[in-house]
Coordinates of C-alpha atoms and ligand atoms in Angstrom, one line a residue:
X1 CA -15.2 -24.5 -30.4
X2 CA -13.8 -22.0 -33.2
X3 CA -17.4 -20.3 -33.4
X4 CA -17.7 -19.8 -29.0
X5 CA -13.9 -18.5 -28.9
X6 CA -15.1 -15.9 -32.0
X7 CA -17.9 -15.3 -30.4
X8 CA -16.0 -14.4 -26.6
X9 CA -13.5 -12.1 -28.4
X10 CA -16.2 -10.1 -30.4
X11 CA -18.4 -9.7 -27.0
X12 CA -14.8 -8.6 -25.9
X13 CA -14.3 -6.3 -28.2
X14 CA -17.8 -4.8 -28.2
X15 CA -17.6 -4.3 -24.4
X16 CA -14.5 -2.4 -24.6
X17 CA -15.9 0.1 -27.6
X18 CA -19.1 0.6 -25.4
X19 CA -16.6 1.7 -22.2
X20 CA -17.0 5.4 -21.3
X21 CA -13.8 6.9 -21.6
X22 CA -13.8 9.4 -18.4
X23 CA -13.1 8.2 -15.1
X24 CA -14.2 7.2 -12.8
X25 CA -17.6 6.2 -14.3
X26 CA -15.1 3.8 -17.4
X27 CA -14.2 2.0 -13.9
X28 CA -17.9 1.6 -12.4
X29 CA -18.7 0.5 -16.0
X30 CA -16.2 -2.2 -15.8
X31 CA -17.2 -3.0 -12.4
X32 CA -20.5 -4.3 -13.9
X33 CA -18.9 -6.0 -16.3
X34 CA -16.6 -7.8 -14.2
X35 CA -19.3 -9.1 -11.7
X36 CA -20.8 -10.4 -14.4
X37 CA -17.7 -12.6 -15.2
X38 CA -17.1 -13.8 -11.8
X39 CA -20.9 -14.7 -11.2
X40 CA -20.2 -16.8 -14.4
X41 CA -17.0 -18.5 -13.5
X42 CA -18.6 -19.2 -9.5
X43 CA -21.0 -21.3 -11.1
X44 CA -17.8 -23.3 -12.3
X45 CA -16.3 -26.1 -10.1
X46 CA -13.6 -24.8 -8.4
X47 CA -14.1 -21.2 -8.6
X48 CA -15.8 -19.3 -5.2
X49 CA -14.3 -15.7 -6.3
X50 CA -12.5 -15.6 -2.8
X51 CA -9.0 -12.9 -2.9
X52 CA -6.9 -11.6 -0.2
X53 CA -4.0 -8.7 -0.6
X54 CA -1.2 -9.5 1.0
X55 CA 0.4 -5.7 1.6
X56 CA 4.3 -4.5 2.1
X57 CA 5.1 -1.1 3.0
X58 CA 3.9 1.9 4.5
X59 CA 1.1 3.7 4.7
X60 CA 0.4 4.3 1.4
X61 CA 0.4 0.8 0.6
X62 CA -1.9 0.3 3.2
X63 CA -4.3 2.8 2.0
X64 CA -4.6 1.8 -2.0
X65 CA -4.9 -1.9 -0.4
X66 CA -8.5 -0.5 1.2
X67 CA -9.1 0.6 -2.6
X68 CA -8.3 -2.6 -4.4
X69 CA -10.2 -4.2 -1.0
X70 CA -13.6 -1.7 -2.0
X71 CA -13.1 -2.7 -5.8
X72 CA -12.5 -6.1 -5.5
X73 CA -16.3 -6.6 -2.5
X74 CA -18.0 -4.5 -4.9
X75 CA -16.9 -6.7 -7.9
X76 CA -18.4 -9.8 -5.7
X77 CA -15.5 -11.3 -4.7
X78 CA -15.0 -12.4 -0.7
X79 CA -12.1 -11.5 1.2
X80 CA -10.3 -14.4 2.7
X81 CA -6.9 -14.2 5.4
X82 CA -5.0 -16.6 3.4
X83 CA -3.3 -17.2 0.2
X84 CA -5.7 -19.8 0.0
X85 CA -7.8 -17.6 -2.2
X86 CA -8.8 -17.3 -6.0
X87 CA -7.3 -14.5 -6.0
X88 CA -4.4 -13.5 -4.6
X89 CA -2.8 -10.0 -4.9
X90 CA 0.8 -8.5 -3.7
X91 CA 0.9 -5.1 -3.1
X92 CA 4.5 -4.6 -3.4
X93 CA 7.4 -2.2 -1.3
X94 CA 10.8 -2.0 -3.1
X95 CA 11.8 1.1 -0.8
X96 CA 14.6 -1.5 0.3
X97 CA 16.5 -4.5 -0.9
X98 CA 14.5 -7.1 1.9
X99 CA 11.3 -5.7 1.0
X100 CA 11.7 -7.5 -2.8
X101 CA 13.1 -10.2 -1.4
X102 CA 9.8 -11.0 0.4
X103 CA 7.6 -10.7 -2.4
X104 CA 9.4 -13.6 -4.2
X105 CA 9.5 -15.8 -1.7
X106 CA 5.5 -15.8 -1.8
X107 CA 5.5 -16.0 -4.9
X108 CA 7.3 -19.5 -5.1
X109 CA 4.9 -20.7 -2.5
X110 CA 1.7 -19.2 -4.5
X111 CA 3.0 -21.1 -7.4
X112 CA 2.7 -24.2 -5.4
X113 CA -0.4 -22.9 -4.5
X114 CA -1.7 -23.0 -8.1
X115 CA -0.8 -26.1 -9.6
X116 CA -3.4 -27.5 -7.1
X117 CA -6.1 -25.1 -8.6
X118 CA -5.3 -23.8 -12.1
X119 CA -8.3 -21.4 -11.9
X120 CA -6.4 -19.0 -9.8
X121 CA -5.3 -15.9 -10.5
X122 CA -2.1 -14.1 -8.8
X123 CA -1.6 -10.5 -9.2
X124 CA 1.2 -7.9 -8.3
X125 CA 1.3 -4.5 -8.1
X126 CA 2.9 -1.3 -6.3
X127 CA 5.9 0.4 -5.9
X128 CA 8.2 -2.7 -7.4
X129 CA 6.4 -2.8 -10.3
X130 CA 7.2 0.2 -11.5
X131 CA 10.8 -1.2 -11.9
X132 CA 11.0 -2.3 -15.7
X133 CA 14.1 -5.2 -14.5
X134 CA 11.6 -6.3 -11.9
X135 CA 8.5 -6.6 -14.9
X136 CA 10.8 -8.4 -17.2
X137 CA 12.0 -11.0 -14.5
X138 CA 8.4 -11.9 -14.0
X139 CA 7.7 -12.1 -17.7
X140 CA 10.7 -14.2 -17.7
X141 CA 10.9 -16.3 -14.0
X142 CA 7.5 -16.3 -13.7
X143 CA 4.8 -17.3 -15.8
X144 CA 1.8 -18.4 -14.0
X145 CA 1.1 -14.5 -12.8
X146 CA -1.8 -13.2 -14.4
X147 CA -1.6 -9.7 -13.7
X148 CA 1.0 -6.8 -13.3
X149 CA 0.3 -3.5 -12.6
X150 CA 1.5 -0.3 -11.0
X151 CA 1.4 2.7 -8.5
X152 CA -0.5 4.7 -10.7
X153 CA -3.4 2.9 -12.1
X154 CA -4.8 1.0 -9.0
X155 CA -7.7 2.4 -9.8
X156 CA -8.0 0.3 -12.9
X157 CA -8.1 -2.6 -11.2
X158 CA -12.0 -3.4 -12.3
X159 CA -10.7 -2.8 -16.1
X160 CA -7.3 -4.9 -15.9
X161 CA -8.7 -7.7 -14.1
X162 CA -11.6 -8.0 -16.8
X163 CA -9.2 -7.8 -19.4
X164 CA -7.2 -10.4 -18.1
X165 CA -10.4 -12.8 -17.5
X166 CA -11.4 -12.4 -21.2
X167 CA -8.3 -12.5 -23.1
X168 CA -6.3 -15.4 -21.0
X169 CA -3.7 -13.6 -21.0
X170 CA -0.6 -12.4 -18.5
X171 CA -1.9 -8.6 -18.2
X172 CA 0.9 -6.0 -17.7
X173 CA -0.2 -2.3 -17.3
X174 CA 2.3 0.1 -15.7
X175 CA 2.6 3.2 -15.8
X176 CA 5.4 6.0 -15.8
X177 CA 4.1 8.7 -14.5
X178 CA 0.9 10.5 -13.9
X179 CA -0.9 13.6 -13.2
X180 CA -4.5 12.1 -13.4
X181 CA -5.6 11.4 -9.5
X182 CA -9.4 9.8 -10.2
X183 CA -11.8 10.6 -7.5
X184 CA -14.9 8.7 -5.8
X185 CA -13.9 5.3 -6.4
X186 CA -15.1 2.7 -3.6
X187 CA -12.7 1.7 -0.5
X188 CA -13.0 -0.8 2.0
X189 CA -11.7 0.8 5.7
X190 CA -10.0 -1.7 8.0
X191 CA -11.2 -0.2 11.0
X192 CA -14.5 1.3 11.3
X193 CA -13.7 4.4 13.6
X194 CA -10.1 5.7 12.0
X195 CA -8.9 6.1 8.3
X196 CA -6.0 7.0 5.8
X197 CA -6.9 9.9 3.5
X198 CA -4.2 10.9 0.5
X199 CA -3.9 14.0 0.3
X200 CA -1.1 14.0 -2.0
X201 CA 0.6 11.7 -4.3
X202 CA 4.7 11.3 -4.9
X203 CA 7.2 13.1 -4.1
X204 CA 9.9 15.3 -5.7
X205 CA 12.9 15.3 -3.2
X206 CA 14.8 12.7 -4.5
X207 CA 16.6 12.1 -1.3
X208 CA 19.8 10.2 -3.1
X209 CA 19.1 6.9 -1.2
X210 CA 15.8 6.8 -2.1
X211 CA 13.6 5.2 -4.9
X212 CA 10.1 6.7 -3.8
X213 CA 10.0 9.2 -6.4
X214 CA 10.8 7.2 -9.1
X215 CA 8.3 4.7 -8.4
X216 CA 5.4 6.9 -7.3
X217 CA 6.2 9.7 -9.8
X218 CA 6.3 13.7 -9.2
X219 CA 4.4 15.1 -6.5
X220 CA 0.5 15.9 -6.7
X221 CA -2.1 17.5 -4.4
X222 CA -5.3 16.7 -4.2
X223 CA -7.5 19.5 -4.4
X224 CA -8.7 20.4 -1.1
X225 CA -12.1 20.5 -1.7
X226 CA -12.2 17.0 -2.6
X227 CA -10.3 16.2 0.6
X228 CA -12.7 17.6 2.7
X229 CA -15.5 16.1 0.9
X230 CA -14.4 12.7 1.9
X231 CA -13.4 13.2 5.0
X232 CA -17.0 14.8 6.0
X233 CA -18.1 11.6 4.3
X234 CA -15.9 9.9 7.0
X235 CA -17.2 11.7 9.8
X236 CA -20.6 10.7 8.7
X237 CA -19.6 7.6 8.3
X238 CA -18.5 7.3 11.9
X239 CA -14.9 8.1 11.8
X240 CA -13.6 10.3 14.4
X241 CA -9.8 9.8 13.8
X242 CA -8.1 10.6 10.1
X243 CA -4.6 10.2 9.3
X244 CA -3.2 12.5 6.1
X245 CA -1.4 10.8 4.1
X246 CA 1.7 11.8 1.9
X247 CA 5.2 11.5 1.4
X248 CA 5.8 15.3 1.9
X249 CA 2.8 16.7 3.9
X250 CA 4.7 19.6 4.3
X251 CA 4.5 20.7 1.1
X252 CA 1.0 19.6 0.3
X253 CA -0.7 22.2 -1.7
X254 CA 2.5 24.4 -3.7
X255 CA 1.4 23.1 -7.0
X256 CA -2.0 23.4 -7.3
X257 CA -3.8 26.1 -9.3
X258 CA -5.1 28.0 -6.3
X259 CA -2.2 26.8 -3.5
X260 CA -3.0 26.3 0.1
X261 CA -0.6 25.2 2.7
X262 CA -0.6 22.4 4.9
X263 CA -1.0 24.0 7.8
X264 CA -4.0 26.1 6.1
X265 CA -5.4 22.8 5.3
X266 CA -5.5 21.3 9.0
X267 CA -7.2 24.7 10.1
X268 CA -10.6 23.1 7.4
X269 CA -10.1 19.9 8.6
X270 CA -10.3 20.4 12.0
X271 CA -13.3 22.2 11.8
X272 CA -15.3 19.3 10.7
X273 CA -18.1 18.1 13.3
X274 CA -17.2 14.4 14.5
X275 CA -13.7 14.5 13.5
X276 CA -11.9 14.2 17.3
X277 CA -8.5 13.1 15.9
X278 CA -6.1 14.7 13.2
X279 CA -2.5 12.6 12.0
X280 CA -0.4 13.3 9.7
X281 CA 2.2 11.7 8.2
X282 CA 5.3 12.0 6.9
X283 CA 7.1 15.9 7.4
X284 CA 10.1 16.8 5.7
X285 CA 11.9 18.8 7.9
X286 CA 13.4 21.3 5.5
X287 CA 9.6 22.2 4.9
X288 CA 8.0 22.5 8.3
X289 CA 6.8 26.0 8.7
X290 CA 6.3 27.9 11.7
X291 CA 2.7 28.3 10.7
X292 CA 2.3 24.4 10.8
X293 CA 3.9 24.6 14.5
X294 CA 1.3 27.1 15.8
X295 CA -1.6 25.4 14.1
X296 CA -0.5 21.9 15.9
X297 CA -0.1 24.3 19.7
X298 CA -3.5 25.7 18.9
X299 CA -6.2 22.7 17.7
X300 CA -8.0 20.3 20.2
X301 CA -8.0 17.9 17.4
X302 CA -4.5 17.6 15.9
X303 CA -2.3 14.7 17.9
X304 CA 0.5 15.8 19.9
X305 CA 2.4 13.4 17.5
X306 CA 5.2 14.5 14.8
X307 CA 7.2 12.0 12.7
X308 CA 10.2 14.2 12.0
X309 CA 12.8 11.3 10.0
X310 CA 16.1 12.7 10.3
X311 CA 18.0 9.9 8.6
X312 CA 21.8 10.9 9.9
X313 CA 23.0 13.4 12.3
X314 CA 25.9 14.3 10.3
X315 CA 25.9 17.4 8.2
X316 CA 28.5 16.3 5.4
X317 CA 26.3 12.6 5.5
X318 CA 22.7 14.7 5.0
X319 CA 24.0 16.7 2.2
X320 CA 25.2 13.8 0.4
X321 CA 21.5 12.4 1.2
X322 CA 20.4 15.7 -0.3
X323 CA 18.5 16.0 2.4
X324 CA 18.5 19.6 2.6
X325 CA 19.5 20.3 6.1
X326 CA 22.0 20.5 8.2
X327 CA 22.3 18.9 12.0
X328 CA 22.0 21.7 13.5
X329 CA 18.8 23.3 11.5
X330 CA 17.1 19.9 12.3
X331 CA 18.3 20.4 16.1
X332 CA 16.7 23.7 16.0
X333 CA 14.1 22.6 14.6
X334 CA 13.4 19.8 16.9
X335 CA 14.0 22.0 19.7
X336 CA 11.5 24.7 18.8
X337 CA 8.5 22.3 18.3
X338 CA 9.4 20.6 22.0
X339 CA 9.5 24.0 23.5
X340 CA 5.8 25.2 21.8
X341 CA 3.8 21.9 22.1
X342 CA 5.9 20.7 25.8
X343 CA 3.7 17.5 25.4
X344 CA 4.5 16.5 21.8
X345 CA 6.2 13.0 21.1
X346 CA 8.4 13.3 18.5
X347 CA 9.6 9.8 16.5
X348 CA 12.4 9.8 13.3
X349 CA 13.7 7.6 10.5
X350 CA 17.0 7.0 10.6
X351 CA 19.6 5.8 7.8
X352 CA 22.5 3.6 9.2
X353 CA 25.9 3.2 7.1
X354 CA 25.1 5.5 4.0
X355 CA 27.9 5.4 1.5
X356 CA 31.3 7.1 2.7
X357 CA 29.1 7.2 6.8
X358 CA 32.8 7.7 9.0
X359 CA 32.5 6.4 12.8
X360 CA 32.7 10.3 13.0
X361 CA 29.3 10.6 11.2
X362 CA 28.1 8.1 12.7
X363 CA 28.9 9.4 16.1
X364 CA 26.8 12.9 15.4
X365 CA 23.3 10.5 14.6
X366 CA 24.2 9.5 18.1
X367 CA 24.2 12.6 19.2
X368 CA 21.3 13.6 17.9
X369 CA 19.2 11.1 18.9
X370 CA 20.5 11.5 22.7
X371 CA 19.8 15.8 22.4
X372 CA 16.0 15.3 20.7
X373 CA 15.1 11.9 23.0
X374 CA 12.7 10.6 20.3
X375 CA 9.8 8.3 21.9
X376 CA 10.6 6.0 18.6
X377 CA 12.5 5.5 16.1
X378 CA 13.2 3.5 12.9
X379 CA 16.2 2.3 12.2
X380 CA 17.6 0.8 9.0
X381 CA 20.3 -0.7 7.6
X382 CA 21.3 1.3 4.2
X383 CA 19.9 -0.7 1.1
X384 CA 21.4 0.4 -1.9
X385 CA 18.5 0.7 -4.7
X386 CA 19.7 0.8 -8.6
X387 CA 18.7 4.0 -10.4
X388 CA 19.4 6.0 -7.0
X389 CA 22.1 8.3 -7.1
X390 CA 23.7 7.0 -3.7
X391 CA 24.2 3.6 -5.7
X392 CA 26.6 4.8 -7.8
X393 CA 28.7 6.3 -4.5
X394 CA 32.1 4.9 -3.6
X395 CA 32.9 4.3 -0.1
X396 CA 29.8 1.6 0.8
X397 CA 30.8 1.2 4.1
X398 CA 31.4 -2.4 4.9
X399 CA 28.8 -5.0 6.3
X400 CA 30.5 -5.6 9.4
X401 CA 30.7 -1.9 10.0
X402 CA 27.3 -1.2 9.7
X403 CA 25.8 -4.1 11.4
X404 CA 28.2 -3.1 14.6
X405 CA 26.7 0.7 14.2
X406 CA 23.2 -0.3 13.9
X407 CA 23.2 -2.4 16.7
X408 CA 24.9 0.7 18.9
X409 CA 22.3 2.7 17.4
X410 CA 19.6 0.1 18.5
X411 CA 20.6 0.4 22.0
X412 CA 20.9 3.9 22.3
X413 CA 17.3 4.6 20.5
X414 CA 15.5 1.7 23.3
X415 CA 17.5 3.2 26.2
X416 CA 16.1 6.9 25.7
X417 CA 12.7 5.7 24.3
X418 CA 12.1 4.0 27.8
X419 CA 13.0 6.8 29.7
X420 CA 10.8 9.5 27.3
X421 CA 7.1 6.9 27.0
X422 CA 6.7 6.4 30.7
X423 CA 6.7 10.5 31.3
X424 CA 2.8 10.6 31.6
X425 CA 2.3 8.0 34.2
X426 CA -0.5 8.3 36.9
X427 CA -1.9 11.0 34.9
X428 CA -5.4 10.7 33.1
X429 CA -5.2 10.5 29.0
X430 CA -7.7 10.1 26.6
X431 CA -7.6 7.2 24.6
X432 CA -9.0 6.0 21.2
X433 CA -9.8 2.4 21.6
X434 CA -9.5 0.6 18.7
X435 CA -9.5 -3.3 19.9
X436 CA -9.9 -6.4 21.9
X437 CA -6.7 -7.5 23.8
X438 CA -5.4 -10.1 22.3
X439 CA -3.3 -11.5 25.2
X440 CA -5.3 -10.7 28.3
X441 CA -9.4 -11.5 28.3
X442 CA -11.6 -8.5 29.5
X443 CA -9.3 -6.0 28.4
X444 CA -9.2 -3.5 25.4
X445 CA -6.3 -1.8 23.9
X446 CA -6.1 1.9 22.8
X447 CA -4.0 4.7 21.7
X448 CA -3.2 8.0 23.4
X449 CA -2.9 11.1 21.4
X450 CA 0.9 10.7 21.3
X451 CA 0.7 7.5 19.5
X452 CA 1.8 5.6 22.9
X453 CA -0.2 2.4 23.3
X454 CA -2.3 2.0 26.9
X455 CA -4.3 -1.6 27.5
X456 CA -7.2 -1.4 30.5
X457 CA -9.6 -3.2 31.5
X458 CA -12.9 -2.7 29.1
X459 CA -15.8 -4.4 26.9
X460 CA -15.9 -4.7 23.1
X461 CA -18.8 -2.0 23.1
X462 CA -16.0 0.8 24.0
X463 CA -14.1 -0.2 21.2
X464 CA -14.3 3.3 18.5
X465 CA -14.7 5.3 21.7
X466 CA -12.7 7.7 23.6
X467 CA -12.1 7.0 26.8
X468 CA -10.7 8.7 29.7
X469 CA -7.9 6.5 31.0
X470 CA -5.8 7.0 34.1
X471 CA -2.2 5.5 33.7
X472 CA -1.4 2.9 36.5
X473 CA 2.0 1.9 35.1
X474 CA 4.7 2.7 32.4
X475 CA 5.6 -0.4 30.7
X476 CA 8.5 0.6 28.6
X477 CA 6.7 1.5 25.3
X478 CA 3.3 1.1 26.4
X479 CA 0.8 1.4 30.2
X480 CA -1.3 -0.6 32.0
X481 CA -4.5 1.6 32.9
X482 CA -8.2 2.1 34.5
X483 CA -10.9 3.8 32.9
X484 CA -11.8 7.1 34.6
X485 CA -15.8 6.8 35.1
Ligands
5AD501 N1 17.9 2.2 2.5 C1 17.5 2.2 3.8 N2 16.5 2.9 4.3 C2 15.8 3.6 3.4 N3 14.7 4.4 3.5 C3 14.4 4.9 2.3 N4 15.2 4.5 1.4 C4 16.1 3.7 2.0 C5 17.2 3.0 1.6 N5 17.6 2.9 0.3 C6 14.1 4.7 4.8 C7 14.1 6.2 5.2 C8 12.7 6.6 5.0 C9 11.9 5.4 5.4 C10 10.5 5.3 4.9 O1 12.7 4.3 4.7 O2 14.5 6.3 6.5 O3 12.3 7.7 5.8
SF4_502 FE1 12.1 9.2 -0.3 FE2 13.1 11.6 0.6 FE3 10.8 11.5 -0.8 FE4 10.9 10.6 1.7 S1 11.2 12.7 1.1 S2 9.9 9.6 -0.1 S3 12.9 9.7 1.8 S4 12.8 10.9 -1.6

């Protein structure tokens, strides 16, 4: 018994000295490895190297879930819909308090999960990992996790889970920070016609609320080259709509060695054959350049969609927010975009009951929101995270307060949104169609360029397809339709 344990802990050891150190070919060389492991361990009773990736959060999250997907297929594993896995893996949001909250209520029902089967393995990773009180409670709270790791080393998924496989033991790897972003690892899209790309990583606003940039570390661009290279990949690969990802598209590009600017950025991607659709997402206001505005009026290809989050309308609230602009630059703002793209649908974050928010305050987010008419918005409840600067504010405004504002604010943002989605009924729109109708047989379900939803009647085969579609009826936030053959 002695001899075999020696034995697995010098192959160990040997496999490790034999790893390239550059990446990303140390992660394909692990790859290899791993596969071997789990081809092993299926030949055990018990063991059928299923996973699924349970993910919280935005977009981002969503995105480095399709990587860990890609690693974990290429590794041999089989995704599965349920917890009921051999793997199970929480991509973790800690951008407010519910978000946690969440993520340990699966994990008491995983743990139940795995008494049954012993063999399985639980990991976490993402944004609340990379808060050191949230690794040392599941040191502490809970045991039977096998594997902890970060925003910054998803990539190393391949390596850690390995690791973890040979040495039994609860593997924690997080991060601080970074400035490595490793290229040409594999990814597993959801959706066969439409994609997430990165473009950058973090973000260095600290808004004072906000924890993002402490858990996803100091902003970084991907070169553009690179960008384009995968999303001509993409095209090739049959993907007409791309989504650009970062916390700050706006200012993609400032810190690179040669810099480029966002909008300068859109201009290359456009011009890639297949590619019909262009998103982006998210744009600080305070960075939004005029040049981004007139590239957006110009294209064919970029939606007539802008995700503006405003968080308050209050001047005195946005500066404590460190937001970086007052209500009236956002006004102006918001005002100049509607007058150079008429048909653009613009959508917000907003922030209710920020420390010291007066009914005053409160009453100019109001106003805001009745002046711009978003098509959308999101609207939270203030969640105080520790480490922020805004938790250490006096004058949290009291529960009762906030939940009364909030649900004023609720009203007020459904009212308006009602009136604004229906305004391109009985005209003809192209949409992407992207899937089956759940609710009503024979009829598909796609997208307009404004992000509105339209449902028509339609076969599977359109599905990935644009399709002219005249608007019978406004529903509120979505329309009934007819193709236009
Ligand atoms: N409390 C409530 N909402 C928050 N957001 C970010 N941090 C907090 C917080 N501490 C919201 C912002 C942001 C969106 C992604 O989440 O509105 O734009
Ligand atoms: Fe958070 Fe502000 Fe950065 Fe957005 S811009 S991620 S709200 S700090």
């Amino acid at each position: 018994m002695n001899i075999r344990v020696n034995n697995t802990r010098q192959q160990f050891a040997e496999t490790l000295d034999r790893a390239p150190a550059g990446e990303p070919e140390r992660q394909y060389y692990f790859l290899d490895r791993l596969r071997e492991v789990v081809e092993k361990k299926k030949a055990e009773e018990g063991f059928s190297a299923t996973f699924h990736i349970e993910t919280y959060g935005c977009q981002m999250n969503a995105k480095d879930s399709e990587k860990l997907c890609g690693i974990l297929l290429k590794a041999g594993f089989t995704e599965v819909e349920s917890e009921h896995a051999d793997f199970v893996l929480y991509n973790t949001c800690t951008v407010r308090e519910n978000a946690n909250q969440k993520v340990y209520g699966h994990l008491g029902y995983v743990h139940s999960l795995k008494k049954k089967h012993p063999s399985m393995l639980v990991g976490l990773c993402g944004c609340m990992m990379q808060e050191p009180e949230v690794v040392a409670k599941i040191r502490k709270d809970y045991r039977f996790v096998d594997l902890v790791f970060g925003t910054h080393n998803i990539f190393k998924l391949a390596e850690l889970l390995y690791d973890r496989l040979m040495s039994g033991h609860m593997e924690v790897d997080v991060w601080e920070g970074t400035t490595e972003i490793v290229e040409d690892l594999p990814a597993e899209r959801k959706y066969p016609f439409k994609s997430g790309v990165n473009i950058m990583f973090g973000c260095n606003n600290f808004c004072s609320y906000c924890i993002v940039p402490y858990v996803r570390g100091r902003e970084r661009s991907r070169e553009p080259e690179e960008i384009l290279k995968e999303i001509r990949r993409l095209a090739a690969d049959g993907v007409v709509e791309v989504m650009l990802l970062g916390q700050n598209v706006n200012s993609y590009g400032k810190t690179l060695s040669t810099p480029i600017s966002f909008a300068e950025l859109l201009r290359r991607v456009e011009e890639i054959e297949g590619i019909e659709r262009i998103r982006f997402m998210t744009s600080h206001p305070k960075d939004l350049s005029d040049e981004l505005i007139q590239v957006m009026r110009q294209s064919k290809k970029i939606c007539r969609h802008l995700h503006l989050p405003v968080q308050s309308g209050s001047t005195d609230i946005l500066q404590k927010m460190n937001r970086r602009y007052t209500k009236e630059q956002y006004l102006e703002l918001a005002f100049k975009i509607k007058e150079a793209i008429p048909d653009i649908s613009l959508t917000t974050d907003i922030i209710v009951g920020f420390p010291g928010e007066t009914e005053e305050d409160f009453e100019d987010t109001l106003d805001v929101v009745r002046q711009v008419r978003y098509d959308s918005a999101f609207t939270f409840i203030y969640s105080k995270r520790t480490g922020t600067p805004a938790a250490a504010m006096e004058n949290q405004v009291p529960e009762a307060v906030v939940k009364e504002r909030f649900d004023r604010l609720l009203k007020e943002v459904q009212q308006i949104s009602s009136e604004v989605c229906g305004r391109d009924v009985h005209t003809v729109q192209q949409v992407l169609v992207e899937e089956k109708n759940s609710h009503m047989d024979g009829y598909v379900t796609g997208r307009m360029s404004n992000n509105t939803l339209v449902h028509f009647p339609g076969g599977e085969e359109l599905i990935g397809t644009l399709a002219d579609v005249y608007l019978e009826e406004s529903k509120g936030f979505y329309y009934m339709g007819r193709r236009e053959v």
